[in-house]
Short mmCIF file of N, CA, C and O in Angstrom, two decimals:
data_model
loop_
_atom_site.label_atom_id
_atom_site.label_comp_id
_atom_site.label_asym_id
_atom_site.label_seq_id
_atom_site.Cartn_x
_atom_site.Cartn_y
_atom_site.Cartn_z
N UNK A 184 0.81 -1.20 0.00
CA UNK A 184 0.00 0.00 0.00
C UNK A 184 0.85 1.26 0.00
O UNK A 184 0.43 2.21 -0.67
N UNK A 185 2.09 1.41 0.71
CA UNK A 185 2.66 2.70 1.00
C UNK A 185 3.37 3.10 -0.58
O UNK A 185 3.68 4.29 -0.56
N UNK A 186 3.64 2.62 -1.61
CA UNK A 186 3.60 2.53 -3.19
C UNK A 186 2.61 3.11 -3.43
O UNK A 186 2.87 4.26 -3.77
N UNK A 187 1.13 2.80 -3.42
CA UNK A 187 -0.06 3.51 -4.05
C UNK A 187 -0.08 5.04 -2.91
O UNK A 187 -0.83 5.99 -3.17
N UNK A 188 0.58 5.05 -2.06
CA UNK A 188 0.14 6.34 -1.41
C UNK A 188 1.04 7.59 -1.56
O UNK A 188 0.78 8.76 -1.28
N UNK A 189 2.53 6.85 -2.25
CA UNK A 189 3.66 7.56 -2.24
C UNK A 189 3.23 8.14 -3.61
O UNK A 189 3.16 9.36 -3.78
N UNK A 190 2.93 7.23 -4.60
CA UNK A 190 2.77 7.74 -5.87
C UNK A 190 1.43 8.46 -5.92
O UNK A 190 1.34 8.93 -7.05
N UNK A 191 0.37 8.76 -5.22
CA UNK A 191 -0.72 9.82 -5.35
C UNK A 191 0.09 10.88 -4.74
O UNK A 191 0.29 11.79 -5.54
N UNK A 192 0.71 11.11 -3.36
CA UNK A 192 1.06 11.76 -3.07
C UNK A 192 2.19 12.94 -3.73
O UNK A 192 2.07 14.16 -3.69
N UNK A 193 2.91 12.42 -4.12
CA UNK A 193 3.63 12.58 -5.29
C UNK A 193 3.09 13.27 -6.47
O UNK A 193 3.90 13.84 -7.21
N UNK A 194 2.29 13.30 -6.66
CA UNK A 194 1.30 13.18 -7.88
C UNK A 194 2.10 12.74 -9.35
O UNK A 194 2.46 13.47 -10.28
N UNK A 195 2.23 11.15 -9.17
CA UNK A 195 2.98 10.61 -10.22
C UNK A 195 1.75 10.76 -11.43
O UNK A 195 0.57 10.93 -11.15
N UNK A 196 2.36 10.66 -13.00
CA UNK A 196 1.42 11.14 -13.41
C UNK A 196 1.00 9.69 -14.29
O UNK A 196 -0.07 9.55 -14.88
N UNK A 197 2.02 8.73 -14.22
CA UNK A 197 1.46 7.55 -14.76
C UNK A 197 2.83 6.75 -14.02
O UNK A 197 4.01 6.99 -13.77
N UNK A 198 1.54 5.29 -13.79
CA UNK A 198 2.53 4.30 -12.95
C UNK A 198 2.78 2.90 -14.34
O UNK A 198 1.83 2.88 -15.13
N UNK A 199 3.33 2.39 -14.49
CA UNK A 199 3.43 1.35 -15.38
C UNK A 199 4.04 0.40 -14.72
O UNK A 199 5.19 0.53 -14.30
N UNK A 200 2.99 -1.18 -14.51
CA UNK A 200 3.05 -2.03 -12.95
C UNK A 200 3.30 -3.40 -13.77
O UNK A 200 3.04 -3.33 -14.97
N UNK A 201 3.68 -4.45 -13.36
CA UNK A 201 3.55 -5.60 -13.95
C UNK A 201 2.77 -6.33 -12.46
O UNK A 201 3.20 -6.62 -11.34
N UNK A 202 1.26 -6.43 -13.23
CA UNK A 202 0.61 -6.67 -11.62
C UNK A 202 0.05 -8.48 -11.98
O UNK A 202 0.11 -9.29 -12.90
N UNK A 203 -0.35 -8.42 -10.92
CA UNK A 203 -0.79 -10.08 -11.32
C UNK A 203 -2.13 -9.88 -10.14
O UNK A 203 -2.22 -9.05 -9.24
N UNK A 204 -3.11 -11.01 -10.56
CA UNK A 204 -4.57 -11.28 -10.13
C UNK A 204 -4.78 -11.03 -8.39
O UNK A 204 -3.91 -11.83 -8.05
N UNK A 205 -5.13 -10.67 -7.54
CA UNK A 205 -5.45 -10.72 -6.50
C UNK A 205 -6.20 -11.84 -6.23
O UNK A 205 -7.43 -11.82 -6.13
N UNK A 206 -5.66 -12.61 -6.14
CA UNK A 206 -6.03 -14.16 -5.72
C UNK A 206 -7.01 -14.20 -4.51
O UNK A 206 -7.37 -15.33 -4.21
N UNK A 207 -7.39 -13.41 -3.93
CA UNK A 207 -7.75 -12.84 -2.73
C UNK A 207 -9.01 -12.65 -3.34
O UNK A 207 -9.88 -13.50 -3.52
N UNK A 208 -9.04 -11.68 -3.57
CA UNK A 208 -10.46 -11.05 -4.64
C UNK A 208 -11.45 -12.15 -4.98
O UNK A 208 -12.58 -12.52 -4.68
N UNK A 209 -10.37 -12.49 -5.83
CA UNK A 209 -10.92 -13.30 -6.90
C UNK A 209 -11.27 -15.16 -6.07
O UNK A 209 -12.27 -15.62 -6.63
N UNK A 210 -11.01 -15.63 -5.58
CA UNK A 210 -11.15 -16.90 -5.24
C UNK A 210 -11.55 -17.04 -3.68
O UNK A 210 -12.00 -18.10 -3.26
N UNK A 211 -11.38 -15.93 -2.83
CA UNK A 211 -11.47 -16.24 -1.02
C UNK A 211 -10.18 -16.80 -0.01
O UNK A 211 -10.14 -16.98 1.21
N UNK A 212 -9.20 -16.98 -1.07
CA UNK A 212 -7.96 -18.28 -0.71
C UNK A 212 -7.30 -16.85 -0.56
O UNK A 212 -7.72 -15.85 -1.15
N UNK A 213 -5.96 -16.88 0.50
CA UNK A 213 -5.22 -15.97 0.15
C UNK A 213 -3.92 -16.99 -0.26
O UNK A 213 -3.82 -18.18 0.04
N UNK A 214 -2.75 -16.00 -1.22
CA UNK A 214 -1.77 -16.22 -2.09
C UNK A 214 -1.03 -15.20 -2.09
O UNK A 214 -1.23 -14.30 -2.91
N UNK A 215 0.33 -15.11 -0.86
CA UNK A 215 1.00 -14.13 -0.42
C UNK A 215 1.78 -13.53 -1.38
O UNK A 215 2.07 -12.34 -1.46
N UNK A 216 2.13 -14.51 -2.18
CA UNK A 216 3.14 -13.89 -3.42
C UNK A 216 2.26 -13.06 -4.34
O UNK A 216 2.72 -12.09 -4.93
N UNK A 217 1.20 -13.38 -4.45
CA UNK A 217 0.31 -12.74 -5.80
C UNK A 217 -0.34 -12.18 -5.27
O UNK A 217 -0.83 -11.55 -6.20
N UNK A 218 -1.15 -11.60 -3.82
CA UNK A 218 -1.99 -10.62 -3.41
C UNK A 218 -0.99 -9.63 -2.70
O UNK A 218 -1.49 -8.65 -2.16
N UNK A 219 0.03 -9.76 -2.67
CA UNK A 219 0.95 -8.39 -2.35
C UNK A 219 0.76 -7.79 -3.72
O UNK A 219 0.29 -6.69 -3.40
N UNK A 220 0.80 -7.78 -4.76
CA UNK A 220 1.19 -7.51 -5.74
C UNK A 220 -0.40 -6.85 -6.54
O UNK A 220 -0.54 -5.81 -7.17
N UNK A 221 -1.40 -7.90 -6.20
CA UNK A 221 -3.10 -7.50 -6.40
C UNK A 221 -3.29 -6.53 -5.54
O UNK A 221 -3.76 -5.52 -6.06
N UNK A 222 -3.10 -6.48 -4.39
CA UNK A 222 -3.19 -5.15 -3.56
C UNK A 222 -2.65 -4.16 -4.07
O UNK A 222 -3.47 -3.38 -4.55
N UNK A 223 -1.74 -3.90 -4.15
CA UNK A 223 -0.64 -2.73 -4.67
C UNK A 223 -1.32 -2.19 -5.75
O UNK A 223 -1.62 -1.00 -5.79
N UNK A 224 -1.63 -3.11 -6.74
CA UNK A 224 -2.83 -2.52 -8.11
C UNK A 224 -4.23 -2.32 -7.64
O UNK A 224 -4.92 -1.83 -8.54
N UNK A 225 -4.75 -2.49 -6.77
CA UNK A 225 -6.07 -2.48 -6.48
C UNK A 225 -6.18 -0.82 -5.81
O UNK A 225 -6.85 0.19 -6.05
N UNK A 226 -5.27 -1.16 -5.01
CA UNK A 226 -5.25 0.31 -3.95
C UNK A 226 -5.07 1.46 -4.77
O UNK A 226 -5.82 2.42 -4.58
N UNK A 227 -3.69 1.55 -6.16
CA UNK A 227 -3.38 2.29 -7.28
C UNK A 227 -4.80 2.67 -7.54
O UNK A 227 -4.90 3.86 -7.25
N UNK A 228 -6.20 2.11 -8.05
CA UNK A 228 -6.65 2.11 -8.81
C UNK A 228 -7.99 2.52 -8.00
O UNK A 228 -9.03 2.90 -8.55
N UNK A 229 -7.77 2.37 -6.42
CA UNK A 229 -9.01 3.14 -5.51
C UNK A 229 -8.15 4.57 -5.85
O UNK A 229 -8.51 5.46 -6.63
N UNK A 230 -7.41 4.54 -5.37
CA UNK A 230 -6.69 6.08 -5.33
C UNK A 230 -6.79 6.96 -6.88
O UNK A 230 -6.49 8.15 -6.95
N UNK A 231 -7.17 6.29 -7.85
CA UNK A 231 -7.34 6.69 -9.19
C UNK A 231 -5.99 7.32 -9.46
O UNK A 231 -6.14 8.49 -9.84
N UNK A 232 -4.83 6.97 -9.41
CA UNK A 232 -3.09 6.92 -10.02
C UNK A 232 -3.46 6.49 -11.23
O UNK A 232 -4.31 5.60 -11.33
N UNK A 233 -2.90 7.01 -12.25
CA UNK A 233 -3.23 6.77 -13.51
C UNK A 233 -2.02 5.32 -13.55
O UNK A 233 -0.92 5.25 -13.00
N UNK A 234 -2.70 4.30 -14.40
CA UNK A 234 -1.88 3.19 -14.31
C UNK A 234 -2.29 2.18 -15.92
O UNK A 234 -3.23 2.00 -16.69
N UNK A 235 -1.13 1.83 -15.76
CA UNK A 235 -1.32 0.90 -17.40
C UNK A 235 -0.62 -0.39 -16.54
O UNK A 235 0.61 -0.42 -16.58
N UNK A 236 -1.44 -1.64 -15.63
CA UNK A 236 -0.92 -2.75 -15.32
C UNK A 236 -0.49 -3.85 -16.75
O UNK A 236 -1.34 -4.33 -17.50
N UNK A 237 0.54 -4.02 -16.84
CA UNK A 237 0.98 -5.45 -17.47
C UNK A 237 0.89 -6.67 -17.12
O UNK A 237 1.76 -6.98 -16.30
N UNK A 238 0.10 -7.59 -17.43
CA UNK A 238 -0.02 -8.95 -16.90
C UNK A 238 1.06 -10.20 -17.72
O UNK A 238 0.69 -10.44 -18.87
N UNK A 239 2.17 -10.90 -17.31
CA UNK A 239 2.68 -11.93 -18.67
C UNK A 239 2.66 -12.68 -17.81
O UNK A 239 2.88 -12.60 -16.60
N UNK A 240 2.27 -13.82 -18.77
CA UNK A 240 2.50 -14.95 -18.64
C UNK A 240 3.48 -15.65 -18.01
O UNK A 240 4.26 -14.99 -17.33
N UNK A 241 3.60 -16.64 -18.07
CA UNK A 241 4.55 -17.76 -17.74
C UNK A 241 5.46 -17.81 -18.46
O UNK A 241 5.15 -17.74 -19.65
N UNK A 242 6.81 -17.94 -18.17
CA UNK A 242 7.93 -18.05 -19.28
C UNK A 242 8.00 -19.35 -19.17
O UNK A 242 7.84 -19.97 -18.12
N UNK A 243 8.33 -19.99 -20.57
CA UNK A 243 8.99 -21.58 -20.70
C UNK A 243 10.14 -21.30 -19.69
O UNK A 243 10.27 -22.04 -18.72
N UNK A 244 10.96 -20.26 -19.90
CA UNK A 244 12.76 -21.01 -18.61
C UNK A 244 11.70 -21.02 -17.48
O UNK A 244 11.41 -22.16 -17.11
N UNK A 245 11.00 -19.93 -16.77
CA UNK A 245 10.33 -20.98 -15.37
C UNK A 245 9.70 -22.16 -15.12
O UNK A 245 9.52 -22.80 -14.09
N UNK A 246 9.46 -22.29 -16.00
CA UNK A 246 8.65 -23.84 -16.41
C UNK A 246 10.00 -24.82 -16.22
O UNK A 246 10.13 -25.67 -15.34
N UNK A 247 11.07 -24.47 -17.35
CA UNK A 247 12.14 -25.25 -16.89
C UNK A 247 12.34 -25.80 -16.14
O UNK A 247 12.21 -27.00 -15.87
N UNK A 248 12.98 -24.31 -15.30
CA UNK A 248 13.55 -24.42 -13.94
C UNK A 248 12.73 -24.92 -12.96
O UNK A 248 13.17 -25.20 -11.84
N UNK A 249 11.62 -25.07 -13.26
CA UNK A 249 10.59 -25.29 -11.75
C UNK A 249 10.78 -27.12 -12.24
O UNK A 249 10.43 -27.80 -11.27
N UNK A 250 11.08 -27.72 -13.05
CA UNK A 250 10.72 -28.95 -13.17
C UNK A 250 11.91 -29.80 -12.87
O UNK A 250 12.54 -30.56 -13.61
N UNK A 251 12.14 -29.40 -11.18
CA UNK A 251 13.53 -30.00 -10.78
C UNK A 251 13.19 -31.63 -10.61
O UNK A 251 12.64 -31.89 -9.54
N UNK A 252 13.38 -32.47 -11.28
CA UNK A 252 13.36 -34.26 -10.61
C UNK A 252 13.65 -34.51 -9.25
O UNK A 252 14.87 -34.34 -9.16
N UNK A 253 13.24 -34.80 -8.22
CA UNK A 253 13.55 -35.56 -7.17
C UNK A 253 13.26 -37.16 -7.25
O UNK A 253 12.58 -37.75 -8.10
N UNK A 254 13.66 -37.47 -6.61
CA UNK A 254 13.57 -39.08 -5.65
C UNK A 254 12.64 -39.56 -5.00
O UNK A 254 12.27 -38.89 -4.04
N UNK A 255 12.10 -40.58 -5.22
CA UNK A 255 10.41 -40.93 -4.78
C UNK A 255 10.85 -42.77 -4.59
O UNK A 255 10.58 -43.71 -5.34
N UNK A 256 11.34 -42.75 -3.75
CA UNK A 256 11.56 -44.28 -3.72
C UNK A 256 12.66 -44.80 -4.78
O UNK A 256 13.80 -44.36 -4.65
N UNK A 257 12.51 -45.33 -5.38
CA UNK A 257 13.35 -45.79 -6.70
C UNK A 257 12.92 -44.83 -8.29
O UNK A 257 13.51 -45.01 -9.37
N UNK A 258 12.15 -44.16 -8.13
CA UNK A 258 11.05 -43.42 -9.18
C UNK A 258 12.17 -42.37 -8.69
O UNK A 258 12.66 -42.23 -7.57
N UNK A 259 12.51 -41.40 -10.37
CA UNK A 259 12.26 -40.02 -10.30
C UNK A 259 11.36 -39.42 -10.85
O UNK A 259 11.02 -39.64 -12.01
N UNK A 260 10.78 -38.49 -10.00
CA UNK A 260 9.74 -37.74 -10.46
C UNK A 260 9.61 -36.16 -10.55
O UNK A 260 10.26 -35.50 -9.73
N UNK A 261 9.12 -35.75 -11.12
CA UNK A 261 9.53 -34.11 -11.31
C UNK A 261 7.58 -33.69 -10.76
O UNK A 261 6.52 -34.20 -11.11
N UNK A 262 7.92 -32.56 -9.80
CA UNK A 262 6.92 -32.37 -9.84
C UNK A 262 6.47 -30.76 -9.69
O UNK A 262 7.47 -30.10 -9.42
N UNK A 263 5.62 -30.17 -9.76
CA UNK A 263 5.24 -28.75 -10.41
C UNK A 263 5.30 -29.09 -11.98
O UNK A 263 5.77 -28.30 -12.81
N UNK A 264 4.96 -29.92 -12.19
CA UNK A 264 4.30 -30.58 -13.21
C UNK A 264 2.99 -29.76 -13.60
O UNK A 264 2.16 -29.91 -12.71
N UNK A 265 2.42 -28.75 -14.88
CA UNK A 265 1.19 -28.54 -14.97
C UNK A 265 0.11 -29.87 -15.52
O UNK A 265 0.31 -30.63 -16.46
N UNK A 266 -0.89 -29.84 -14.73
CA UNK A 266 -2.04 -30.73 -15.25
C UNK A 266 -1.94 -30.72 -16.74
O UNK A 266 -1.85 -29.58 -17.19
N UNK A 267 -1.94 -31.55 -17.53
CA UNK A 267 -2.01 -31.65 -18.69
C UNK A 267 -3.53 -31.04 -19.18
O UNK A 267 -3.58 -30.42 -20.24
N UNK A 268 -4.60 -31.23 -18.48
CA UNK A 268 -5.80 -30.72 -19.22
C UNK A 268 -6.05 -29.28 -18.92
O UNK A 268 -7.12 -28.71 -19.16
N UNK A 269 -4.88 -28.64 -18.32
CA UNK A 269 -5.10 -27.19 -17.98
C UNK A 269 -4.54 -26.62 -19.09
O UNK A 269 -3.62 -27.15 -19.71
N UNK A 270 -5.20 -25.21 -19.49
CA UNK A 270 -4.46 -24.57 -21.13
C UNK A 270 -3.53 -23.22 -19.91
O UNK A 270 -3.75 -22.39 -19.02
N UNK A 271 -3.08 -23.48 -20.26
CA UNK A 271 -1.50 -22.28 -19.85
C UNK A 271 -1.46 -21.21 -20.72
O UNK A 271 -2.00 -21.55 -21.77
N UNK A 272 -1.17 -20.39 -20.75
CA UNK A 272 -0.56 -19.27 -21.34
C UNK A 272 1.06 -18.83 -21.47
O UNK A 272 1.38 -17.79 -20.89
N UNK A 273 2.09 -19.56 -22.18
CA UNK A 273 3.32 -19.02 -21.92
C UNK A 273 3.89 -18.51 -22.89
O UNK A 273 3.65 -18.77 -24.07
N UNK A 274 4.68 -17.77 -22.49
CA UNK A 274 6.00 -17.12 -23.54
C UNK A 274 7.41 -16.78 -23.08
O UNK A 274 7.72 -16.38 -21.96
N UNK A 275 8.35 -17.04 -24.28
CA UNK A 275 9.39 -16.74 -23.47
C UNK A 275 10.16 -15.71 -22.91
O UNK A 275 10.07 -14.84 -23.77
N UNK A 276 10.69 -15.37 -22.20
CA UNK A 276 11.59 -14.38 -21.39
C UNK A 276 11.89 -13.75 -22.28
O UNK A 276 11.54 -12.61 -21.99
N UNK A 277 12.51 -13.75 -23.58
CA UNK A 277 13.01 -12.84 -24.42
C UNK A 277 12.30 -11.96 -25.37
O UNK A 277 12.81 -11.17 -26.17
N UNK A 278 10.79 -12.27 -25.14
CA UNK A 278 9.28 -11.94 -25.88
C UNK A 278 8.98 -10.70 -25.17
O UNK A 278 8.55 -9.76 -25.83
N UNK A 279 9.25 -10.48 -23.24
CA UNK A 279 8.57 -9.51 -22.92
C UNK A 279 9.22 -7.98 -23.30
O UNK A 279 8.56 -6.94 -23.26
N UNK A 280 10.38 -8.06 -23.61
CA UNK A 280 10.18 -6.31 -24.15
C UNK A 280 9.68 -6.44 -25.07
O UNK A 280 9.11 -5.35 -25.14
N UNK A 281 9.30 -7.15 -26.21
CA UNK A 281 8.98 -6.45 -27.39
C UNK A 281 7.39 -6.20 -27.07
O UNK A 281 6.80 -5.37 -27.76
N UNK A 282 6.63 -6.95 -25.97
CA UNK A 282 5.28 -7.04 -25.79
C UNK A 282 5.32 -5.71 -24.95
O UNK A 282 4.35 -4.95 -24.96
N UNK A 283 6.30 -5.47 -24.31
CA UNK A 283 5.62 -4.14 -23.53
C UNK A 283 6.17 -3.29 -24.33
O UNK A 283 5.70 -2.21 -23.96
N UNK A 284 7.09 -3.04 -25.46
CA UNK A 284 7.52 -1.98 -26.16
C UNK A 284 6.00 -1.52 -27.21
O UNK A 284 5.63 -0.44 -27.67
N UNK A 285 5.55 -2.61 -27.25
CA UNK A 285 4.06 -2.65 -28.18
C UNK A 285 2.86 -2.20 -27.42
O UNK A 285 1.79 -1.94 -27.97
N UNK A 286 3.07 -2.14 -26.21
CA UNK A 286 1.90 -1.92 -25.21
C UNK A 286 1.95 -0.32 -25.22
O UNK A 286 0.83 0.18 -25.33
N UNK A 287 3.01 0.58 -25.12
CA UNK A 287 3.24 1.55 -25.48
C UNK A 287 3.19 2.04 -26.24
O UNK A 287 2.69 3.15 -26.09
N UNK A 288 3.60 1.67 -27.58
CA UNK A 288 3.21 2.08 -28.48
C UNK A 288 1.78 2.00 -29.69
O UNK A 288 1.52 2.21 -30.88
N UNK A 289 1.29 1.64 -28.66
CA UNK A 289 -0.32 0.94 -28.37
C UNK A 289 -1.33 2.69 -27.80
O UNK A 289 -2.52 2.64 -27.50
#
């Protein structure tokens, strides 16, 4: 919150955020990593701070990296595994400037 209060105060005249869902909001569950971040845009946006939030996706390297194998008995298994019947949204790491250079010039 002290972000959305510094920048009204301030009178910033545009904030440009890479915010993600308030998991909070939206579902009842809280999700410390992603409702710090939903707050921060929510509060921006009570306070009326002029704001252009960016949302991206998932990069394939986190996908990578998250798919460390461990040890399961004699089994290795990797897990943070996405459900196969879930549709994802990803792109890679080297995609997001040109998507926010376009968002701007948008």
């Amino acid at each position: 919150f002290k972000l959305a209060e510094m920048c009204e105060r301030q009178h910033v005249q545009h904030v440009v955020y890479s915010g993600m869902d308030y998991i909070y909001r939206v579902t009842g569950t809280r999700c410390s990593r992603y409702d710090g971040k939903g707050e921060i845009e929510y509060r921006l946006k009570e306070l009326k701070v002029p704001l252009t939030a960016l949302r991206m996706p998932l990069t394939y390297e986190y996908l990578i990296h998250s798919l460390v194998p461990t040890r399961e008995g004699n089994d290795t298994v990797f897990n943070n595994i996405i459900e196969p019947q879930l549709e994802v949204d990803v792109m890679g790491s080297g995609d997001i400037g040109g998507v926010v250079k376009m968002a701007f010039e948008r």
